């Protein structure tokens, strides 16, 4: 199993907008519900499906038997176990064997075998002594070339050329001639071939194989090992066709050398494959050849599998191809994230429709449906008596029937191509594979095909048929049994139309093992981790939680859906009012089921005072809507707010702990400076407040304090609102200050973090105009919530309306100029919102991309000047002579450009 470490720097990336980041591992981005490794022939485990490595590695190497060790075990008449044999052959020190030969063994295994062990197997022991002497040198001498990599794996520095060539050949030849046992004799022949190969005496290696290996007519492990070396020598001689065929035979006959033989084969063109196919004399050879072809080109595996089926439907490698195909489909149907949400679909639709619109920058009016007189009457009475609600509203979702819920196309599993490693050739071949599997299970005796067929029906949401197949499978294979058991659970949960209290009780009673918290397994102190850590491998339990989160989402239970995959504190990253309300309703729900208490409510984590946490979110939204009275009522309930729940690395405790806010620091509720009533000197979010902002004259409003909390701020705004009802300069100033607060806390303002549960104004997803849509961007469920923005957009008209009151009341021309500039800035925000909703959709591959993009930008500029420059125009035409306008030209580059 691959293990990884996750640095704190990488942890922070989870709270940024990210698609497919550079650290992603595609083999950790699906659930592997259909266990690939259930294939019976474990020698093919490296050829299971993997994206992160060339060969599949998620298995214990000991699962693949080594034919060389098995051969030695038979040689020793099974006196040793497989593990003992492997230790003796591969790991035991040469000195231990020499001590055995001298009759004074010290190694415990050799002592236990007794004094007669050497005499009984002296030829084999003598060979192992010679082989262990040679082994450190058995590497080909490295020759630097222009195409060589600069870095090489560190090693002993020894290679075959460090041995005296003539003496070594003479010694091995003498030992070969002296050996009586044919298998031991052939092993010496293997050493002769290997030594010549590694000293680059390729022609001598070929001759050695013909002289010392072939004549013995043994086709066991030594022969396979020698054939592997022969093929390497033939590659050195440029005999590529012969080398490929011999590597192919090694691949076919060996259990432990398939991966290395596959790498050594060079099947980069059709001719190489055809040469092997021509030589394939048996059905097994042909089947193997087609497997190699299908393995290399896997975009559409069905045609190759059909050829393999025609040869032998019981072929083990056909099952390998099938399991790879199933895994490929599973990655499409069951990714750990579904990225193709409603927003992306809307963008695609916008692109498709754009060419049909007469005005590329205006949203076309929907085409009205022409109804006959009778249709109008029918529709009238349907609307009059229908009690159906909007299917997209929470109430409408809750009113759905079982059939409507089951027919919802967004019920997981769902086919999607949104994972980043897919290319244009990727397609949904589920129907074709299901037909193939159904056909094969009738011909093959292996229960594997029935399990595969049941799983494909599960992906197609035919849960009844899938369960029926599983119920009828009779098998004694423990891996098959485990897979069947898991699939029955999957079918039960995924086929349930609605998750209600009774079904939640069923989950806890019958499937608690998938939902209960597992105790953390402590690692042995000697255990080391080989790779960087990307997180735990997605499990069946994770998938079931996603399914349930999706079901709750489709049922309109957004709060439960959210808490299946997120913590309560995650609401800070996107405090959407309707979602927050649903989460709060679940939090306050009395008589929660055991499932709700133990599985969902456990994600209501520490946010300090929970009531205060919700009150701050609601109060912030009311402030953004300029409903100061409502905001005050919420903030009055939030005075126990302990701060936005952030974390920091505690160097003393060496762990992540809750953030401790320094005295005087803004914590989401307290310590708001009076500069929030001021105006920009220049736009620089990174500069200190005193550098970016300038105070207004607050002398007429003593209730504006230098430092306030949100309750005090809301109260100050209420008092300003009352003062703004007059017709004098004081009322003008009051309305101007309210407008300033609304603008300064908008997405454009220096204090934009105040009412969106953020700590500072540094750039991030909360401040992207293209994410501020009112529609729910989620199509499935709320997984990965911190990575997606779901905040109601600013209403810049609120600030503009207060500025208008100030403008109409004020008689001070300089003040009017300042107010107009503030109104123009807010109007700029309205344009940015428009622009974000109408992105350019010119394809980069379009040969006229530059020309079309320029034309589109000109249309945007025209609309901007016609609809979103009202107050800049007034400022230019009526107030250009004011000191305020002149100063603005010096500090605002855009205004200076506009004035010119």
mmCIF file of N, CA and C in Angstrom, residues 253-355:
data_model
loop_
_atom_site.group_PDB
_atom_site.id
_atom_site.type_symbol
_atom_site.label_atom_id
_atom_site.label_comp_id
_atom_site.label_asym_id
_atom_site.label_seq_id
_atom_site.Cartn_x
_atom_site.Cartn_y
_atom_site.Cartn_z
ATOM 1 N N UNK A 253 5.670 -17.627 -19.893
ATOM 2 C CA UNK A 253 5.965 -18.795 -19.062
ATOM 3 C C UNK A 253 6.370 -18.453 -17.638
ATOM 4 N N UNK A 254 6.830 -17.248 -17.420
ATOM 5 C CA UNK A 254 7.289 -16.884 -16.080
ATOM 6 C C UNK A 254 6.146 -16.307 -15.248
ATOM 7 N N UNK A 255 6.219 -16.506 -13.943
ATOM 8 C CA UNK A 255 5.260 -15.878 -13.038
ATOM 9 C C UNK A 255 5.821 -14.576 -12.470
ATOM 10 N N UNK A 256 7.085 -14.584 -12.113
ATOM 11 C CA UNK A 256 7.677 -13.437 -11.415
ATOM 12 C C UNK A 256 8.369 -12.449 -12.348
ATOM 13 N N UNK A 257 8.560 -12.802 -13.618
ATOM 14 C CA UNK A 257 9.329 -11.948 -14.527
ATOM 15 C C UNK A 257 8.462 -11.309 -15.614
ATOM 16 N N UNK A 258 7.154 -11.352 -15.443
ATOM 17 C CA UNK A 258 6.284 -10.801 -16.485
ATOM 18 C C UNK A 258 6.517 -9.297 -16.663
ATOM 19 N N UNK A 259 6.614 -8.593 -15.561
ATOM 20 C CA UNK A 259 6.766 -7.136 -15.649
ATOM 21 C C UNK A 259 8.067 -6.757 -16.357
ATOM 22 N N UNK A 260 9.185 -7.376 -15.948
ATOM 23 C CA UNK A 260 10.470 -7.043 -16.571
ATOM 24 C C UNK A 260 10.501 -7.468 -18.037
ATOM 25 N N UNK A 261 9.891 -8.622 -18.347
ATOM 26 C CA UNK A 261 9.859 -9.079 -19.745
ATOM 27 C C UNK A 261 9.030 -8.134 -20.590
ATOM 28 N N UNK A 262 7.921 -7.639 -20.035
ATOM 29 C CA UNK A 262 7.081 -6.700 -20.777
ATOM 30 C C UNK A 262 7.852 -5.419 -21.075
ATOM 31 N N UNK A 263 8.579 -4.920 -20.080
ATOM 32 C CA UNK A 263 9.383 -3.705 -20.281
ATOM 33 C C UNK A 263 10.435 -3.941 -21.358
ATOM 34 N N UNK A 264 11.018 -5.132 -21.360
ATOM 35 C CA UNK A 264 12.085 -5.429 -22.322
ATOM 36 C C UNK A 264 11.567 -5.600 -23.738
ATOM 37 N N UNK A 265 10.318 -6.034 -23.879
ATOM 38 C CA UNK A 265 9.725 -6.124 -25.213
ATOM 39 C C UNK A 265 9.537 -4.725 -25.786
ATOM 40 N N UNK A 266 9.757 -4.588 -27.040
ATOM 41 C CA UNK A 266 9.553 -3.300 -27.706
ATOM 42 C C UNK A 266 8.475 -3.483 -28.760
ATOM 43 N N UNK A 267 7.238 -3.261 -28.329
ATOM 44 C CA UNK A 267 6.094 -3.430 -29.232
ATOM 45 C C UNK A 267 5.525 -2.060 -29.574
ATOM 46 N N UNK A 268 6.383 -1.190 -30.050
ATOM 47 C CA UNK A 268 5.977 0.187 -30.286
ATOM 48 C C UNK A 268 5.279 0.386 -31.624
ATOM 49 N N UNK A 269 5.244 -0.641 -32.457
ATOM 50 C CA UNK A 269 4.597 -0.473 -33.754
ATOM 51 C C UNK A 269 3.802 -1.729 -34.099
ATOM 52 N N UNK A 270 2.965 -1.616 -35.098
ATOM 53 C CA UNK A 270 2.106 -2.730 -35.522
ATOM 54 C C UNK A 270 2.926 -3.901 -36.024
ATOM 55 N N UNK A 271 4.056 -3.613 -36.695
ATOM 56 C CA UNK A 271 4.877 -4.680 -37.258
ATOM 57 C C UNK A 271 5.425 -5.589 -36.160
ATOM 58 N N UNK A 272 5.865 -4.986 -35.035
ATOM 59 C CA UNK A 272 6.412 -5.788 -33.934
ATOM 60 C C UNK A 272 5.349 -6.729 -33.388
ATOM 61 N N UNK A 273 4.133 -6.211 -33.229
ATOM 62 C CA UNK A 273 3.041 -7.049 -32.722
ATOM 63 C C UNK A 273 2.719 -8.161 -33.718
ATOM 64 N N UNK A 274 2.662 -7.836 -35.008
ATOM 65 C CA UNK A 274 2.315 -8.819 -36.031
ATOM 66 C C UNK A 274 3.361 -9.932 -36.111
ATOM 67 N N UNK A 275 4.627 -9.588 -35.884
ATOM 68 C CA UNK A 275 5.683 -10.605 -35.901
ATOM 69 C C UNK A 275 5.469 -11.641 -34.805
ATOM 70 N N UNK A 276 5.047 -11.165 -33.623
ATOM 71 C CA UNK A 276 4.766 -12.091 -32.520
ATOM 72 C C UNK A 276 3.533 -12.918 -32.834
ATOM 73 N N UNK A 277 2.500 -12.259 -33.391
ATOM 74 C CA UNK A 277 1.257 -12.964 -33.700
ATOM 75 C C UNK A 277 1.497 -14.060 -34.739
ATOM 76 N N UNK A 278 2.390 -13.798 -35.700
ATOM 77 C CA UNK A 278 2.693 -14.803 -36.724
ATOM 78 C C UNK A 278 3.365 -16.030 -36.117
ATOM 79 N N UNK A 279 4.199 -15.794 -35.099
ATOM 80 C CA UNK A 279 4.913 -16.901 -34.477
ATOM 81 C C UNK A 279 4.054 -17.656 -33.470
ATOM 82 N N UNK A 280 2.946 -17.054 -33.067
ATOM 83 C CA UNK A 280 2.094 -17.671 -32.048
ATOM 84 C C UNK A 280 1.458 -18.935 -32.609
ATOM 85 N N UNK A 281 1.955 -20.071 -32.184
ATOM 86 C CA UNK A 281 1.485 -21.343 -32.728
ATOM 87 C C UNK A 281 0.287 -21.895 -31.970
ATOM 88 N N UNK A 282 0.138 -21.508 -30.722
ATOM 89 C CA UNK A 282 -0.951 -22.052 -29.910
ATOM 90 C C UNK A 282 -1.970 -20.955 -29.595
ATOM 91 N N UNK A 283 -3.138 -21.406 -29.161
ATOM 92 C CA UNK A 283 -4.176 -20.445 -28.759
ATOM 93 C C UNK A 283 -3.703 -19.598 -27.583
ATOM 94 N N UNK A 284 -2.942 -20.221 -26.675
ATOM 95 C CA UNK A 284 -2.442 -19.486 -25.515
ATOM 96 C C UNK A 284 -1.527 -18.340 -25.961
ATOM 97 N N UNK A 285 -0.646 -18.651 -26.947
ATOM 98 C CA UNK A 285 0.248 -17.617 -27.457
ATOM 99 C C UNK A 285 -0.546 -16.471 -28.096
ATOM 100 N N UNK A 286 -1.532 -16.820 -28.879
ATOM 101 C CA UNK A 286 -2.338 -15.780 -29.547
ATOM 102 C C UNK A 286 -3.089 -14.931 -28.518
ATOM 103 N N UNK A 287 -3.632 -15.597 -27.525
ATOM 104 C CA UNK A 287 -4.354 -14.879 -26.472
ATOM 105 C C UNK A 287 -3.430 -13.887 -25.762
ATOM 106 N N UNK A 288 -2.214 -14.372 -25.478
ATOM 107 C CA UNK A 288 -1.233 -13.530 -24.805
ATOM 108 C C UNK A 288 -0.852 -12.336 -25.671
ATOM 109 N N UNK A 289 -0.711 -12.562 -26.953
ATOM 110 C CA UNK A 289 -0.357 -11.477 -27.867
ATOM 111 C C UNK A 289 -1.451 -10.416 -27.902
ATOM 112 N N UNK A 290 -2.699 -10.852 -27.961
ATOM 113 C CA UNK A 290 -3.808 -9.884 -27.965
ATOM 114 C C UNK A 290 -3.894 -9.122 -26.631
ATOM 115 N N UNK A 291 -3.542 -9.820 -25.560
ATOM 116 C CA UNK A 291 -3.526 -9.138 -24.264
ATOM 117 C C UNK A 291 -2.527 -7.981 -24.286
ATOM 118 N N UNK A 292 -1.344 -8.242 -24.824
ATOM 119 C CA UNK A 292 -0.327 -7.189 -24.882
ATOM 120 C C UNK A 292 -0.795 -6.024 -25.742
ATOM 121 N N UNK A 293 -1.482 -6.324 -26.821
ATOM 122 C CA UNK A 293 -2.005 -5.271 -27.688
ATOM 123 C C UNK A 293 -3.056 -4.438 -26.944
ATOM 124 N N UNK A 294 -3.971 -5.135 -26.267
ATOM 125 C CA UNK A 294 -5.015 -4.427 -25.535
ATOM 126 C C UNK A 294 -4.467 -3.639 -24.366
ATOM 127 N N UNK A 295 -3.409 -4.150 -23.733
ATOM 128 C CA UNK A 295 -2.814 -3.449 -22.600
ATOM 129 C C UNK A 295 -2.187 -2.133 -23.036
ATOM 130 N N UNK A 296 -1.577 -2.117 -24.197
ATOM 131 C CA UNK A 296 -0.904 -0.915 -24.681
ATOM 132 C C UNK A 296 -1.895 0.136 -25.187
ATOM 133 N N UNK A 297 -2.998 -0.292 -25.770
ATOM 134 C CA UNK A 297 -3.984 0.640 -26.314
ATOM 135 C C UNK A 297 -5.318 0.354 -25.639
ATOM 136 N N UNK A 298 -5.633 1.147 -24.613
ATOM 137 C CA UNK A 298 -6.746 0.756 -23.753
ATOM 138 C C UNK A 298 -7.963 1.669 -23.877
ATOM 139 N N UNK A 299 -8.018 2.522 -24.874
ATOM 140 C CA UNK A 299 -9.153 3.436 -24.974
ATOM 141 C C UNK A 299 -10.460 2.709 -25.258
ATOM 142 N N UNK A 300 -10.382 1.634 -26.033
ATOM 143 C CA UNK A 300 -11.581 0.836 -26.298
ATOM 144 C C UNK A 300 -11.185 -0.637 -26.235
ATOM 145 N N UNK A 301 -11.325 -1.261 -25.064
ATOM 146 C CA UNK A 301 -10.811 -2.628 -24.893
ATOM 147 C C UNK A 301 -11.690 -3.713 -25.499
ATOM 148 N N UNK A 302 -12.934 -3.409 -25.834
ATOM 149 C CA UNK A 302 -13.881 -4.454 -26.221
ATOM 150 C C UNK A 302 -13.441 -5.223 -27.470
ATOM 151 N N UNK A 303 -13.014 -4.574 -28.564
ATOM 152 C CA UNK A 303 -12.618 -5.357 -29.758
ATOM 153 C C UNK A 303 -11.532 -6.392 -29.474
ATOM 154 N N UNK A 304 -10.526 -6.017 -28.685
ATOM 155 C CA UNK A 304 -9.466 -6.968 -28.365
ATOM 156 C C UNK A 304 -10.010 -8.087 -27.489
ATOM 157 N N UNK A 305 -10.877 -7.750 -26.548
ATOM 158 C CA UNK A 305 -11.461 -8.770 -25.676
ATOM 159 C C UNK A 305 -12.311 -9.753 -26.479
ATOM 160 N N UNK A 306 -12.974 -9.282 -27.519
ATOM 161 C CA UNK A 306 -13.767 -10.169 -28.376
ATOM 162 C C UNK A 306 -12.863 -11.198 -29.050
ATOM 163 N N UNK A 307 -11.695 -10.769 -29.511
ATOM 164 C CA UNK A 307 -10.760 -11.697 -30.141
ATOM 165 C C UNK A 307 -10.272 -12.735 -29.134
ATOM 166 N N UNK A 308 -9.990 -12.271 -27.909
ATOM 167 C CA UNK A 308 -9.539 -13.185 -26.862
ATOM 168 C C UNK A 308 -10.649 -14.172 -26.480
ATOM 169 N N UNK A 309 -11.875 -13.696 -26.467
ATOM 170 C CA UNK A 309 -13.021 -14.567 -26.158
ATOM 171 C C UNK A 309 -13.151 -15.679 -27.201
ATOM 172 N N UNK A 310 -12.991 -15.317 -28.465
ATOM 173 C CA UNK A 310 -13.107 -16.305 -29.529
ATOM 174 C C UNK A 310 -12.061 -17.406 -29.376
ATOM 175 N N UNK A 311 -10.908 -17.060 -28.827
ATOM 176 C CA UNK A 311 -9.841 -18.052 -28.661
ATOM 177 C C UNK A 311 -10.100 -18.919 -27.435
ATOM 178 N N UNK A 312 -10.409 -18.259 -26.295
ATOM 179 C CA UNK A 312 -10.614 -19.010 -25.049
ATOM 180 C C UNK A 312 -11.372 -18.145 -24.041
ATOM 181 N N UNK A 313 -12.667 -18.376 -23.883
ATOM 182 C CA UNK A 313 -13.449 -17.571 -22.936
ATOM 183 C C UNK A 313 -13.074 -17.816 -21.475
ATOM 184 N N UNK A 314 -12.330 -18.899 -21.205
ATOM 185 C CA UNK A 314 -11.894 -19.193 -19.833
ATOM 186 C C UNK A 314 -10.498 -18.654 -19.539
ATOM 187 N N UNK A 315 -9.942 -17.908 -20.465
ATOM 188 C CA UNK A 315 -8.580 -17.412 -20.298
ATOM 189 C C UNK A 315 -8.459 -16.516 -19.062
ATOM 190 N N UNK A 316 -7.399 -16.745 -18.285
ATOM 191 C CA UNK A 316 -7.155 -15.910 -17.107
ATOM 192 C C UNK A 316 -6.844 -14.461 -17.499
ATOM 193 N N UNK A 317 -6.110 -14.288 -18.590
ATOM 194 C CA UNK A 317 -5.752 -12.918 -18.966
ATOM 195 C C UNK A 317 -6.942 -12.152 -19.537
ATOM 196 N N UNK A 318 -7.966 -12.867 -19.986
ATOM 197 C CA UNK A 318 -9.192 -12.183 -20.397
ATOM 198 C C UNK A 318 -9.841 -11.529 -19.173
ATOM 199 N N UNK A 319 -9.742 -12.187 -18.026
ATOM 200 C CA UNK A 319 -10.272 -11.596 -16.787
ATOM 201 C C UNK A 319 -9.472 -10.352 -16.391
ATOM 202 N N UNK A 320 -8.168 -10.389 -16.664
ATOM 203 C CA UNK A 320 -7.348 -9.209 -16.372
ATOM 204 C C UNK A 320 -7.804 -8.032 -17.228
ATOM 205 N N UNK A 321 -8.054 -8.282 -18.498
ATOM 206 C CA UNK A 321 -8.553 -7.224 -19.376
ATOM 207 C C UNK A 321 -9.908 -6.710 -18.896
ATOM 208 N N UNK A 322 -10.746 -7.623 -18.446
ATOM 209 C CA UNK A 322 -12.083 -7.232 -17.971
ATOM 210 C C UNK A 322 -11.990 -6.374 -16.717
ATOM 211 N N UNK A 323 -11.140 -6.793 -15.793
ATOM 212 C CA UNK A 323 -11.057 -6.035 -14.536
ATOM 213 C C UNK A 323 -10.447 -4.661 -14.781
ATOM 214 N N UNK A 324 -9.536 -4.562 -15.728
ATOM 215 C CA UNK A 324 -8.986 -3.249 -16.102
ATOM 216 C C UNK A 324 -10.086 -2.374 -16.710
ATOM 217 N N UNK A 325 -10.931 -2.993 -17.538
ATOM 218 C CA UNK A 325 -12.022 -2.245 -18.162
ATOM 219 C C UNK A 325 -13.015 -1.760 -17.116
ATOM 220 N N UNK A 326 -13.339 -2.624 -16.170
ATOM 221 C CA UNK A 326 -14.265 -2.237 -15.101
ATOM 222 C C UNK A 326 -13.675 -1.102 -14.279
ATOM 223 N N UNK A 327 -12.384 -1.194 -13.989
ATOM 224 C CA UNK A 327 -11.735 -0.139 -13.220
ATOM 225 C C UNK A 327 -11.761 1.189 -13.959
ATOM 226 N N UNK A 328 -11.559 1.134 -15.278
ATOM 227 C CA UNK A 328 -11.616 2.359 -16.083
ATOM 228 C C UNK A 328 -13.008 2.986 -16.010
ATOM 229 N N UNK A 329 -14.036 2.158 -16.123
ATOM 230 C CA UNK A 329 -15.401 2.671 -16.031
ATOM 231 C C UNK A 329 -15.694 3.211 -14.633
ATOM 232 N N UNK A 330 -15.204 2.509 -13.628
ATOM 233 C CA UNK A 330 -15.463 2.963 -12.262
ATOM 234 C C UNK A 330 -14.872 4.347 -12.023
ATOM 235 N N UNK A 331 -13.718 4.626 -12.593
ATOM 236 C CA UNK A 331 -13.126 5.953 -12.441
ATOM 237 C C UNK A 331 -14.023 7.026 -13.057
ATOM 238 N N UNK A 332 -14.763 6.651 -14.097
ATOM 239 C CA UNK A 332 -15.673 7.598 -14.740
ATOM 240 C C UNK A 332 -16.972 7.751 -13.957
ATOM 241 N N UNK A 333 -17.448 6.650 -13.399
ATOM 242 C CA UNK A 333 -18.748 6.671 -12.720
ATOM 243 C C UNK A 333 -18.648 7.045 -11.246
ATOM 244 N N UNK A 334 -17.535 6.750 -10.629
ATOM 245 C CA UNK A 334 -17.432 6.939 -9.183
ATOM 246 C C UNK A 334 -16.153 7.683 -8.783
ATOM 247 N N UNK A 335 -15.934 8.888 -9.300
ATOM 248 C CA UNK A 335 -14.788 9.673 -8.825
ATOM 249 C C UNK A 335 -15.060 10.179 -7.413
ATOM 250 N N UNK A 336 -14.023 10.551 -6.701
ATOM 251 C CA UNK A 336 -14.233 11.035 -5.334
ATOM 252 C C UNK A 336 -14.809 12.444 -5.332
ATOM 253 N N UNK A 337 -14.740 13.161 -6.480
ATOM 254 C CA UNK A 337 -15.396 14.457 -6.621
ATOM 255 C C UNK A 337 -16.100 14.506 -7.968
ATOM 256 N N UNK A 338 -17.260 15.088 -7.977
ATOM 257 C CA UNK A 338 -17.961 15.358 -9.233
ATOM 258 C C UNK A 338 -17.809 16.843 -9.530
ATOM 259 N N UNK A 339 -17.034 17.158 -10.581
ATOM 260 C CA UNK A 339 -16.748 18.554 -10.900
ATOM 261 C C UNK A 339 -17.778 19.169 -11.849
ATOM 262 N N UNK A 340 -18.503 18.359 -12.603
ATOM 263 C CA UNK A 340 -19.415 18.906 -13.620
ATOM 264 C C UNK A 340 -20.712 19.352 -12.965
ATOM 265 N N UNK A 341 -20.662 20.546 -12.342
ATOM 266 C CA UNK A 341 -21.828 21.061 -11.639
ATOM 267 C C UNK A 341 -22.683 21.904 -12.569
ATOM 268 N N UNK A 342 -23.744 22.495 -12.018
ATOM 269 C CA UNK A 342 -24.677 23.268 -12.838
ATOM 270 C C UNK A 342 -24.008 24.470 -13.471
ATOM 271 N N UNK A 343 -23.046 25.067 -12.759
ATOM 272 C CA UNK A 343 -22.382 26.247 -13.319
ATOM 273 C C UNK A 343 -21.626 25.895 -14.590
ATOM 274 N N UNK A 344 -20.863 24.790 -14.545
ATOM 275 C CA UNK A 344 -20.101 24.411 -15.737
ATOM 276 C C UNK A 344 -21.027 24.043 -16.873
ATOM 277 N N UNK A 345 -22.137 23.381 -16.540
ATOM 278 C CA UNK A 345 -23.102 23.043 -17.586
ATOM 279 C C UNK A 345 -23.689 24.297 -18.199
ATOM 280 N N UNK A 346 -23.941 25.298 -17.340
ATOM 281 C CA UNK A 346 -24.494 26.548 -17.842
ATOM 282 C C UNK A 346 -23.521 27.245 -18.778
ATOM 283 N N UNK A 347 -22.233 27.171 -18.412
ATOM 284 C CA UNK A 347 -21.225 27.785 -19.275
ATOM 285 C C UNK A 347 -21.183 27.077 -20.618
ATOM 286 N N UNK A 348 -21.244 25.747 -20.608
ATOM 287 C CA UNK A 348 -21.229 25.002 -21.867
ATOM 288 C C UNK A 348 -22.438 25.342 -22.722
ATOM 289 N N UNK A 349 -23.596 25.461 -22.068
ATOM 290 C CA UNK A 349 -24.807 25.800 -22.807
ATOM 291 C C UNK A 349 -24.683 27.210 -23.385
ATOM 292 N N UNK A 350 -24.098 28.095 -22.581
ATOM 293 C CA UNK A 350 -23.912 29.469 -23.050
ATOM 294 C C UNK A 350 -23.022 29.489 -24.289
ATOM 295 N N UNK A 351 -21.992 28.643 -24.271
ATOM 296 C CA UNK A 351 -21.095 28.577 -25.426
ATOM 297 C C UNK A 351 -21.824 28.064 -26.658
ATOM 298 N N UNK A 352 -22.609 27.007 -26.461
ATOM 299 C CA UNK A 352 -23.301 26.411 -27.605
ATOM 300 C C UNK A 352 -24.326 27.358 -28.209
ATOM 301 N N UNK A 353 -24.992 28.117 -27.334
ATOM 302 C CA UNK A 353 -26.059 28.986 -27.814
ATOM 303 C C UNK A 353 -25.556 30.317 -28.341
ATOM 304 N N UNK A 354 -24.301 30.623 -28.020
ATOM 305 C CA UNK A 354 -23.822 31.969 -28.292
ATOM 306 C C UNK A 354 -23.862 32.318 -29.778
ATOM 307 N N UNK A 355 -23.482 31.365 -30.616
ATOM 308 C CA UNK A 355 -23.429 31.648 -32.043
ATOM 309 C C UNK A 355 -24.805 31.894 -32.653
#
